[in-house]
Coordinates of C-alpha atoms in Angstrom, one line a residue:
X17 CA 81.2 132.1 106.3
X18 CA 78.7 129.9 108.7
X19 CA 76.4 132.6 108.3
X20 CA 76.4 132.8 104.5
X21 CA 75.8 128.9 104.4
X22 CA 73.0 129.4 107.4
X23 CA 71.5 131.8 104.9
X24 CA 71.7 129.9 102.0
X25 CA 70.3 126.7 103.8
X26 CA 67.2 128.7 105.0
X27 CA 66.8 129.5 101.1
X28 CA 65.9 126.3 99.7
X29 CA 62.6 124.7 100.1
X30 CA 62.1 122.9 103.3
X31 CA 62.0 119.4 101.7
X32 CA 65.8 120.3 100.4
X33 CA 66.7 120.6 103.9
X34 CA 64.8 117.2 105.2
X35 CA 66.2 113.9 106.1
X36 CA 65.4 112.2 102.9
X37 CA 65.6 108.2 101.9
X38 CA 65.7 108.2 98.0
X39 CA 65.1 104.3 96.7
X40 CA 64.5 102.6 93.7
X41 CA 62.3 100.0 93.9
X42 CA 61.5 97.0 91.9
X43 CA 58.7 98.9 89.6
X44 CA 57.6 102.7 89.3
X45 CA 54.4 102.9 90.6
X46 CA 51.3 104.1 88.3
X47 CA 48.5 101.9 90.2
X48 CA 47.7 103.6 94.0
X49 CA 44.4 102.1 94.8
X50 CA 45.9 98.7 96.3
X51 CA 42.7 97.3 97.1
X52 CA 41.9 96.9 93.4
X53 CA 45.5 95.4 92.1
X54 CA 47.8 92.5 93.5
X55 CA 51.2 94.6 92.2
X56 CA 53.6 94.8 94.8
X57 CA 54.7 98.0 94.2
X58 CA 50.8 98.9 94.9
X59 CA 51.0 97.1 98.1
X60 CA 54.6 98.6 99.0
X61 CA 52.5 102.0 98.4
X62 CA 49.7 101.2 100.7
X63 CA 52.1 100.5 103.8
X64 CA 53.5 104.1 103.9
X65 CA 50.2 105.9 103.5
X66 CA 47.6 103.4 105.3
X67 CA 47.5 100.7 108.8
X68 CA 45.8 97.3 109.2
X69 CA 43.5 96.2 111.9
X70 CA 45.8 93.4 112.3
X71 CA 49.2 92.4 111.4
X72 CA 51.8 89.5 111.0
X73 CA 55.2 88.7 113.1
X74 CA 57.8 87.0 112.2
X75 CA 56.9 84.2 113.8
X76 CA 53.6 83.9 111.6
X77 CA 51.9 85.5 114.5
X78 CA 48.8 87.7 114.0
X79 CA 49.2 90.4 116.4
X80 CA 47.0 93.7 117.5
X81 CA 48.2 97.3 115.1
X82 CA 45.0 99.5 114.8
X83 CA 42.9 97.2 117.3
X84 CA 42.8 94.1 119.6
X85 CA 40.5 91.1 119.6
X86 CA 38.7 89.1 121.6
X87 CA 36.6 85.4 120.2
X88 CA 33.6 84.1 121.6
X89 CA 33.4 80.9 123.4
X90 CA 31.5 79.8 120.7
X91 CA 33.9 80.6 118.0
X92 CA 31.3 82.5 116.0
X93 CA 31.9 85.8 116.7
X94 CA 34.8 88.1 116.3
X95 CA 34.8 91.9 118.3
X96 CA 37.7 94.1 117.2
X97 CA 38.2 97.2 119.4
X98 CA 40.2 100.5 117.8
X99 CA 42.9 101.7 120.2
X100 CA 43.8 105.1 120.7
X101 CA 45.2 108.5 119.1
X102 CA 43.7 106.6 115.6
X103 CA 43.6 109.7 112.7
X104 CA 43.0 109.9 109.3
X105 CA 45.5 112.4 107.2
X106 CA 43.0 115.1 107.0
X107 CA 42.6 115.4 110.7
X108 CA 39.7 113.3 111.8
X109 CA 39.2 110.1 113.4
X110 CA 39.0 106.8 112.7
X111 CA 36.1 105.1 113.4
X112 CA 34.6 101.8 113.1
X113 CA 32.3 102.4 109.9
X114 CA 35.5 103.5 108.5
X115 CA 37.2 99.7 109.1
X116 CA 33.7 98.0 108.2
X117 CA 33.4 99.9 104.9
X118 CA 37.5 99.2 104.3
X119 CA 36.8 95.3 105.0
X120 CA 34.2 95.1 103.0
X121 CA 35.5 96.6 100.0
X122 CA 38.9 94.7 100.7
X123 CA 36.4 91.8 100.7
X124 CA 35.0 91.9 97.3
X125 CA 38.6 91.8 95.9
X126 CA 40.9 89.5 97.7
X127 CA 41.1 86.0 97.6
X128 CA 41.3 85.2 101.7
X129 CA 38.6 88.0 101.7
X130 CA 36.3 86.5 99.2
X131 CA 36.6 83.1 101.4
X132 CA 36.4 85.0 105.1
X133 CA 33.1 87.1 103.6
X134 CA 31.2 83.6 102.6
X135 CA 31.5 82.2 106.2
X136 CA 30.6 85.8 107.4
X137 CA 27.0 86.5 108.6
X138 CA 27.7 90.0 109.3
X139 CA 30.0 92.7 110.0
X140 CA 28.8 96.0 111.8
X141 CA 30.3 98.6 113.8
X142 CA 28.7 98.5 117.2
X143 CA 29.6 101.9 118.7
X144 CA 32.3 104.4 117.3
X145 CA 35.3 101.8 118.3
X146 CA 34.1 98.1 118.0
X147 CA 33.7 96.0 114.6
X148 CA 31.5 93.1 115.3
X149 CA 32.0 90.0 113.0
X150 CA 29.6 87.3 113.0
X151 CA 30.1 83.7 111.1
X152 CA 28.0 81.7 110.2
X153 CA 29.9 79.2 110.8
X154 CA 33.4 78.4 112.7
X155 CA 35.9 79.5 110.3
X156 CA 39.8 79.3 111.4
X157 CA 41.5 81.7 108.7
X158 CA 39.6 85.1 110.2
X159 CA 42.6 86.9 111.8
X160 CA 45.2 85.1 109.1
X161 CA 43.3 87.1 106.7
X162 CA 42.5 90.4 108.2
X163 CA 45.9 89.9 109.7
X164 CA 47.7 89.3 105.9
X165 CA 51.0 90.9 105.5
X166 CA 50.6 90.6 101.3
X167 CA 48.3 91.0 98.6
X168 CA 46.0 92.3 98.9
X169 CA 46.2 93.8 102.1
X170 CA 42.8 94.7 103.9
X171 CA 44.0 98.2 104.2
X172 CA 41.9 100.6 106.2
X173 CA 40.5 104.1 104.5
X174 CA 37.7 106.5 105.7
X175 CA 33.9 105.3 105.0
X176 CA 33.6 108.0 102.1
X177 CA 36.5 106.7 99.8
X178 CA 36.2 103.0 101.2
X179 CA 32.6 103.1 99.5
X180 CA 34.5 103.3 96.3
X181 CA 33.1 100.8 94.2
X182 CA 35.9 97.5 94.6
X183 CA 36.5 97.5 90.5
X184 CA 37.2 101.4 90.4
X185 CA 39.9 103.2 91.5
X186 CA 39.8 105.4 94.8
X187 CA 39.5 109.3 94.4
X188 CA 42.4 109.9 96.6
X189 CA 44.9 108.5 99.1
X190 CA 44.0 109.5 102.6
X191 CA 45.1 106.9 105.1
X192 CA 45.9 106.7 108.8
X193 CA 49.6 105.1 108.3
X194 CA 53.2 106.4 109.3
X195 CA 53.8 108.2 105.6
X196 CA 51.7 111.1 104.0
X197 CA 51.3 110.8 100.1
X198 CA 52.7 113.9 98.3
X199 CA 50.0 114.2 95.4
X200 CA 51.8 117.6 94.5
X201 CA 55.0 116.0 93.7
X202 CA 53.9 112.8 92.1
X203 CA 54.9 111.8 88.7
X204 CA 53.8 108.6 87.6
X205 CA 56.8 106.8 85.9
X206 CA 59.1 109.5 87.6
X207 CA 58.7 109.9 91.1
X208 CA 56.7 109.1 94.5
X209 CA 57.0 111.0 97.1
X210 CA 56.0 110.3 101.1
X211 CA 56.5 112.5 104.0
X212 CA 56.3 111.3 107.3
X213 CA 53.1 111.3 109.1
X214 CA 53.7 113.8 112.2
X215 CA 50.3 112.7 114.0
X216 CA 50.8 109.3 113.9
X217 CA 51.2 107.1 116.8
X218 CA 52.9 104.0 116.8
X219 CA 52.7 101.2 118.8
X220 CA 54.9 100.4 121.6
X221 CA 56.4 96.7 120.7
X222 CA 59.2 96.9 119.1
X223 CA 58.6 96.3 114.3
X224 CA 58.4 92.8 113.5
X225 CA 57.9 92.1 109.9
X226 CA 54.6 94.2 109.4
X227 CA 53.5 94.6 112.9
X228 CA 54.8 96.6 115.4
X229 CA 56.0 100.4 116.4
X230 CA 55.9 102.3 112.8
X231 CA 58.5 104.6 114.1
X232 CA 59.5 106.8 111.3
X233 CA 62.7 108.1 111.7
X234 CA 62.9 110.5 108.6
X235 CA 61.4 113.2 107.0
X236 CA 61.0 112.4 103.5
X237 CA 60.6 108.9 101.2
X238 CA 61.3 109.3 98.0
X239 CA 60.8 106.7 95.0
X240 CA 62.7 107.4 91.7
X241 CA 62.3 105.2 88.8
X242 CA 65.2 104.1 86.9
X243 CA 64.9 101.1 84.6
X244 CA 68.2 100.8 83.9
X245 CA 69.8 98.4 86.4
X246 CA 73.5 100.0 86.1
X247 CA 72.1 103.0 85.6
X248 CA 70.8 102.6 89.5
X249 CA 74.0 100.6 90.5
X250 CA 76.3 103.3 89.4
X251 CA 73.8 105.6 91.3
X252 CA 74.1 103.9 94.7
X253 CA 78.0 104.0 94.9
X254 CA 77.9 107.6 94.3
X255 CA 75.7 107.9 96.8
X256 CA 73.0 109.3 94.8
X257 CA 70.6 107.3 95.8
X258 CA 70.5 105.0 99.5
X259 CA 68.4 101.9 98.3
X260 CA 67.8 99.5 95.4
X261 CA 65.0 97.0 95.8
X262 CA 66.0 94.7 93.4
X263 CA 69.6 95.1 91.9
X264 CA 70.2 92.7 88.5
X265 CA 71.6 89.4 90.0
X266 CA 74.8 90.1 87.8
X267 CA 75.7 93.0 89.1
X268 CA 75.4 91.5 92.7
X269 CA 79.2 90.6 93.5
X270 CA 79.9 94.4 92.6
X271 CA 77.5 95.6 94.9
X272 CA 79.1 92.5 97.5
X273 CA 82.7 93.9 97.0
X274 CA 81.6 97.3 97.9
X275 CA 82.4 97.9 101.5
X276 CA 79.9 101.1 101.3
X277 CA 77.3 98.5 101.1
X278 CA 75.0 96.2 102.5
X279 CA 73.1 93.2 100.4
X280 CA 70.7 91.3 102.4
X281 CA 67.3 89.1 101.2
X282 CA 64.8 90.9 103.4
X283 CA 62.3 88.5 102.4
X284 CA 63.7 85.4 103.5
X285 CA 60.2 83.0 102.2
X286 CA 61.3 84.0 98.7
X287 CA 59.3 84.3 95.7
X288 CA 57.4 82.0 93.2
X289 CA 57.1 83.0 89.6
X290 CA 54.5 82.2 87.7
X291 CA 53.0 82.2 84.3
X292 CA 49.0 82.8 84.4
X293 CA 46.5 82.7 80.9
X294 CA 43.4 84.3 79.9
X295 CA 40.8 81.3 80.0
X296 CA 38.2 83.9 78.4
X297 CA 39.5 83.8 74.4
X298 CA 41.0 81.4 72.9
X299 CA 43.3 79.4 72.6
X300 CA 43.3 79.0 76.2
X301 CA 40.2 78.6 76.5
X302 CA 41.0 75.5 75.6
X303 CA 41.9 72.6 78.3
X304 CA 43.9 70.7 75.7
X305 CA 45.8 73.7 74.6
X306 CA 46.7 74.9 78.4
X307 CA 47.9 71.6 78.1
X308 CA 50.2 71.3 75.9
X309 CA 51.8 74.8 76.8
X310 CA 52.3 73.6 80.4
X311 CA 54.1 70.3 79.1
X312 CA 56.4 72.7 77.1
X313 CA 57.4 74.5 79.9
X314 CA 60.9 73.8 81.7
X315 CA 61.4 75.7 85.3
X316 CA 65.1 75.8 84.8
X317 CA 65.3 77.8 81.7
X318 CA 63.6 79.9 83.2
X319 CA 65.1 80.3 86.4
X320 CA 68.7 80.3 84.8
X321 CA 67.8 83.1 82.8
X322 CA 65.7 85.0 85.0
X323 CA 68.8 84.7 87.8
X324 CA 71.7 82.4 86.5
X325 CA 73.1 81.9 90.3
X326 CA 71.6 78.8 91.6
X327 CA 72.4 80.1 94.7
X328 CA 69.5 81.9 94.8
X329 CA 67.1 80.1 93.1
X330 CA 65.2 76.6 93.8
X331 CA 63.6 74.4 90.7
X332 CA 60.1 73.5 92.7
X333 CA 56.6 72.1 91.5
X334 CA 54.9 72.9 94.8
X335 CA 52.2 75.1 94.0
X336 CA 52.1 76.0 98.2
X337 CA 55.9 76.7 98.0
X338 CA 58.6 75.1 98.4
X339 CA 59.7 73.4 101.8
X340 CA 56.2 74.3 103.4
X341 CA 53.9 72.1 105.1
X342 CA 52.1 71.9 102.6
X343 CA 54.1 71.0 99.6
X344 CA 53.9 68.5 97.3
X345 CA 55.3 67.1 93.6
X346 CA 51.6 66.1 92.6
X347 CA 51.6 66.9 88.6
X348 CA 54.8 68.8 88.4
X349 CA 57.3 65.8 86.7
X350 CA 57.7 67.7 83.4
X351 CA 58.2 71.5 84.6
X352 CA 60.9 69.8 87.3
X353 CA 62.5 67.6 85.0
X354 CA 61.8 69.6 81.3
X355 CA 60.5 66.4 79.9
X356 CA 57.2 67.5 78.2
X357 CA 58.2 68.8 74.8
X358 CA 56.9 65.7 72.6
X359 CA 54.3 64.9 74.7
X360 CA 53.2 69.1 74.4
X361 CA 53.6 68.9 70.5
X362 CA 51.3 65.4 70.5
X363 CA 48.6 67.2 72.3
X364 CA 48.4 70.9 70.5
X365 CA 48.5 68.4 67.4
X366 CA 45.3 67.0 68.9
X367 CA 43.8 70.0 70.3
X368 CA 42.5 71.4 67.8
X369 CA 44.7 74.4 67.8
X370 CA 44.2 76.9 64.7
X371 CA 47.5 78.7 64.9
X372 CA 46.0 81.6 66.7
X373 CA 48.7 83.9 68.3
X374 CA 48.8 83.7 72.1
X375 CA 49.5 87.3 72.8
X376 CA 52.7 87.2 76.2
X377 CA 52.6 90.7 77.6
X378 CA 56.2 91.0 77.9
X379 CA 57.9 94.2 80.5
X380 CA 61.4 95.4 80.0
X381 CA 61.7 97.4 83.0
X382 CA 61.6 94.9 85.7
X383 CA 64.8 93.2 86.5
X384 CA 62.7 89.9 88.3
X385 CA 60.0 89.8 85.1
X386 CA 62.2 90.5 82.1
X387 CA 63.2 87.0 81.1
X388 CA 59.9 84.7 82.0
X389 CA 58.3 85.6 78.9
X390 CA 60.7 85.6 76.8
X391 CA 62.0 82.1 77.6
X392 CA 58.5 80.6 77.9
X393 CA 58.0 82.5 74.5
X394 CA 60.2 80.7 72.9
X395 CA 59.0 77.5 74.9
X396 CA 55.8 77.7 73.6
X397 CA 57.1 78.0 70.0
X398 CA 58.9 74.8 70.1
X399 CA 56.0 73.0 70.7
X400 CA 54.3 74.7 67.6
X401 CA 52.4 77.5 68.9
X402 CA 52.6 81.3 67.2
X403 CA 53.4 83.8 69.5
X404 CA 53.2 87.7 70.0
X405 CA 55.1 88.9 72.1
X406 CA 54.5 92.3 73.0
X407 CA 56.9 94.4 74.6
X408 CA 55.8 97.2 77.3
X409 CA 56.5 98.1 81.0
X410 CA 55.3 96.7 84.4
X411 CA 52.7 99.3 85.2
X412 CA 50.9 98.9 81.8
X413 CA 51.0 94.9 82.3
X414 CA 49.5 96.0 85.9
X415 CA 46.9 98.0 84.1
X416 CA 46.1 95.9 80.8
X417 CA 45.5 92.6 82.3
X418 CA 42.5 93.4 84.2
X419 CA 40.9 94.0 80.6
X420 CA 38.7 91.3 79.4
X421 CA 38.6 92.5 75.9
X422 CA 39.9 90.1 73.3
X423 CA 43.9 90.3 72.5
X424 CA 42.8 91.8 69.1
X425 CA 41.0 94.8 71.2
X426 CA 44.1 95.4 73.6
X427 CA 43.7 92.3 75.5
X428 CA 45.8 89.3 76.1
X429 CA 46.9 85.6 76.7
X430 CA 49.8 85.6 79.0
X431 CA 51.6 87.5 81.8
X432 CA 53.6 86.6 84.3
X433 CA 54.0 87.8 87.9
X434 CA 56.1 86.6 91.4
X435 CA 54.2 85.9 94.4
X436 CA 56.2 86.4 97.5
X437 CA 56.0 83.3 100.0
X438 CA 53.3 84.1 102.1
X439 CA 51.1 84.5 98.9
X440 CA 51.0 81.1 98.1
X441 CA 51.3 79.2 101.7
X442 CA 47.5 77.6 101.6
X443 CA 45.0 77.3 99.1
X444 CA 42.9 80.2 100.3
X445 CA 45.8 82.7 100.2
X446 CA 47.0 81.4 96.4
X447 CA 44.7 83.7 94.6
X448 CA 46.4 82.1 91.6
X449 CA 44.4 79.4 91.9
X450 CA 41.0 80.8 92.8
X451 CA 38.4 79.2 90.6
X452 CA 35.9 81.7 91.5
X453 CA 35.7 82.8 87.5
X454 CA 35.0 86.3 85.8
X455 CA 31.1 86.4 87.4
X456 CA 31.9 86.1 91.0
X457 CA 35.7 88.6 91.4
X458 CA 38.3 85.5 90.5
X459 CA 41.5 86.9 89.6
X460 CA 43.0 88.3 86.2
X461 CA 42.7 85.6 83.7
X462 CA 39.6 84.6 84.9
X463 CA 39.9 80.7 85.8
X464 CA 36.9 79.2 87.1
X465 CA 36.4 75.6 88.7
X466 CA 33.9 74.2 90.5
X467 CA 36.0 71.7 92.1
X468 CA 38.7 73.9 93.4
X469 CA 36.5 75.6 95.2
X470 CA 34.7 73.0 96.9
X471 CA 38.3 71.6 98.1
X472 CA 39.5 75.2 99.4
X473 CA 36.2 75.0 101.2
X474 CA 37.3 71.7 102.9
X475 CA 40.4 73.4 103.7
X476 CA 39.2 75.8 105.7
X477 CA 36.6 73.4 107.2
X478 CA 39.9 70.6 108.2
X479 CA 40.3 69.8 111.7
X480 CA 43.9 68.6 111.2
X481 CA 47.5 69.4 109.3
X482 CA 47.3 65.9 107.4
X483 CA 43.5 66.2 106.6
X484 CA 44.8 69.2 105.5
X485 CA 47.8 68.4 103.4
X486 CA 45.8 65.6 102.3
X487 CA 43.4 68.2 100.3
X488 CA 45.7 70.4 99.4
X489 CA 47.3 67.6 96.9
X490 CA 44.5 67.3 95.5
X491 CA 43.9 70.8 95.1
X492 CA 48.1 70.7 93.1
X493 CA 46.3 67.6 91.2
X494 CA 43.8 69.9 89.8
X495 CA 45.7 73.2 89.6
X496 CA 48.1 71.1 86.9
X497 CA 45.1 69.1 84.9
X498 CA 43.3 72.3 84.1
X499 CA 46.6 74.4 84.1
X500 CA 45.1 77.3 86.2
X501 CA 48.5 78.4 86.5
X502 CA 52.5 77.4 86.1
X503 CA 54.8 77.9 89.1
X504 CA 57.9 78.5 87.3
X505 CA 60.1 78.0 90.2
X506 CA 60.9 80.0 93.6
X507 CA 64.0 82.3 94.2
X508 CA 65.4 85.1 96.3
X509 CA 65.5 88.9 95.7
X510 CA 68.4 90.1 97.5
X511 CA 68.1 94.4 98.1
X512 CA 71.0 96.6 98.6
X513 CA 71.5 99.5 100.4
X514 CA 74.2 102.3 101.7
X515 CA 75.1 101.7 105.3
X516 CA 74.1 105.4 105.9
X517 CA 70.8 103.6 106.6
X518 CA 70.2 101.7 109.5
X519 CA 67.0 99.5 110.6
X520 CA 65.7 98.5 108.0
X521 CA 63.2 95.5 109.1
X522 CA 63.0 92.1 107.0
X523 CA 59.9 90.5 106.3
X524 CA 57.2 88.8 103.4
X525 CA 56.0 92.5 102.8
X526 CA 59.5 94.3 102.3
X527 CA 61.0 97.0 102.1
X528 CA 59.2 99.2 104.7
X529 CA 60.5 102.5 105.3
X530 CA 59.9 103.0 108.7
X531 CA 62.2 102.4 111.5
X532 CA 64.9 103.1 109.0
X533 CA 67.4 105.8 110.0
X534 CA 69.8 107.6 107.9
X535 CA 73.5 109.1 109.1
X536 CA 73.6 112.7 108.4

């Protein structure tokens, strides 16, 4: 008898036999160039198949992953020096051209790398192992930004794709990270599939949040898409499938009462959810009529809807987040307090506002971005505006907003999105409220201000915390006048898992699949 099963477990296909994770995660994954997207599940993507020069602890410490560092005296340049036993997937190695080209392209696109590459003289690779960054002058975010553990992440990729123009997508995923993308067996909207990275070499210090040892302690990753949330709960307690990202907050004290399982937040900094407009066509083009749909706004409608357990969410007008150093109530009375409707319906009255529809890109299939447009839909309508609400998935929201074309032509007014934490801790990493417009890379929507950008300049330029805090009010003060976005409150996203599966590491960038082991 052990014979005939011997026999019949050499017959099936190698991957049958592997050690195999199989998660659902918060999204299926369409996008995989995640230099030229902020979608999580993009960035979640680019930590199995590629490494950063630097990386984040979780003390907020930038540490050393494919290099180390060194500064000069005078603070204006920055020499980075690749370690060893670096390779790409195909079998050759990494080199410093490779990083330049990767930080440059990551550069075009990134908030923090828009604002690192106009203090930056230069960037060269010096010999086949040493980047060489020059300022032009002082600038006290460098490794914070290389270092980044969110989006986007300056990911590094070979010279040849890295020269991808930044506003196309790459021509294939070759990285030097702990996972190995399985082109053959992806299906967008289906299934992604990782295998681990046999040449890889990790570091020796134990993971911390993104830095670290990437030891991988399994064979196979694999990402299945179900966008029905009891669909994927009922799938976990059979033991189906080992992880869920993000169960549905109702079905939470299920999953709790299970003793099969483990819930945990592994991002403990939360998320903020916000509400971003097209400032391109109208009617937000319009100041006045930004206005008024900001007034009508109420954080805890949404927030009750969106999760319903208070325990887990946190009504906040701080555009830096919540409880950081740098927040503030500057502007935020009427989301906080819901107070806004007559004063929102007084305004659009004056605006000017023709009844054009504002067009809410609105995806079904995400449990944490289901309910924000339809509450803020409805919002918006009690203050008198028409809205069209259009229903679709995650990945074609991902896709669709980077059009510019006018709603009419497959465009749009209105998304919304969650940042986690770290996304929104200063005014240089909040690419939400990047004024850098559609001419010069700003982010999807297109906001541009002069003024905001001048003040994340003297940000960077402080020389203490209050000087500081002191401009990032006044940055909040602008963010709310011109609405360049609408924090819609900040709450956690508790994961679940089978405790099969040990290891699994927290952090702002979660979940990571390496370190994770699973019980046979």
């Amino acid at each position: 008898m052990r014979g005939l099963i011997a026999s019949a477990l050499l017959a099936l296909p190698a991957w049958a036999q592997a050690k195999t994770i199989t998660a659902v995660m918060h999204s299926d994954l369409r996008v995989i160039d995640p230099i030229i997207t902020t979608a999580y599940i993009t960035r979640d993507h680019g930590y199995m198949v590629y490494d950063t020069l630097l990386a984040m602890d979780s003390n907020f410490k930038v540490q050393p992953q494919m290099a180390n560092w060194k500064v000069s005296d005078d603070r204006l340049t920055y020499t980075f020096t690749l370690r060893d036993g670096l390779k790409w997937h195909d079998g050759k190695p990494v080199t410093a051209e490779d990083c330049v080209a990767s930080l440059k392209r990551w550069g075009a696109r990134d908030g923090m790398g828009q604002k690192l590459m106009d203090f930056t003289a230069s960037i060269e690779a010096t010999d086949e192992k040493t980047i060489t960054l020059k300022l032009k002058e002082p600038y006290g975010l460098v490794l914070e930004s290389i270092g980044k553990p969110s989006s986007v992440v300056p990911f590094m990729m070979p010279k040849r794709i890295a020269e991808t123009p930044p506003d196309k997508a790459i021509p294939e995923q070759i990285g030097s990270g702990p996972f190995k993308f399985v082109q053959a067996e992806f299906q967008p909207g289906v299934k992604a599939v990782y295998e681990k990275n046999k040449d890889y070499v990790p570091r020796s210090e134990p993971p911390s949040w993104t830095s670290g040892g990437k030891v991988v302690k399994v064979d196979r990753v694999e990402w299945i898409t179900m966008p029905d949330a009891q669909t994927a709960v009922n799938a976990i307690q059979s033991g189906d499938i080992d992880f869920i990202e993000n169960p549905s907050f109702d079905l939470l004290p299920l999953l709790e009462a299970n003793k099969d399982m483990k819930v945990d937040t592994l991002s403990k900094l939360g998320f903020q959810t916000v509400g971003r407009m097209n400032f391109l066509h109208p009617p937000f083009d319009n100041v006045k009529v930004r206005r008024a749909a900001f007034l009508a706004i109420k954080q805890k409608d949404v927030l009750d809807a969106l999760v319903g357990n208070p325990k887990y969410y946190e009504i906040c007008g701080a555009v830096f987040g919540c409880n950081t150093p740098l927040a503030t109530d500057v502007g935020s009375e009427t989301l906080v307090k819901g107070n806004g409707l007559a004063e929102a319906k007084k305004l659009l009255a004056e605006s000017g506002y023709d009844g054009t529809p504002v067009v809410i890109m609105a995806p079904g299939d995400v449990v944490t971005l289901k309910a924000q447009p339809i509450i803020v839909a409805q919002q918006l309508r009690e203050a008198g505006f028409k809205v069209d609400l259009q229903a679709t998935d995650w990945q074609t929201v991902v896709t669709r907003r980077a059009s510019q074309k006018p709603p009419k032509e497959g465009g749009w007014n209105m998304f919304f999105t969650n940042w986690a934490g770290p996304d929104v801790l200063n005014p240089v990493a909040n690419l939400s409220l990047s004024g850098r417009g559609k001419a010069t890379g700003g982010w999807f929507g297109w906001f541009e201000d002069a003024k905001i950008e001048s003040l994340r300049d003297a940000f960077v330029r402080a020389e203490s915390p209050d000087e500081q805090k002191k401009i990032a009010a006044e940055i909040q003060k602008e963010v709310y006048e011109k609405v360049a976005y609408i924090p819609l409150g900040q709450y956690e996203a508790p994961s679940v898992w089978r405790k099969e599966l040990t290891g699994i590491v927290g952090g702002p960038a979660t979940p990571v699949f390496w370190n994770i082991d699973k019980a046979e």
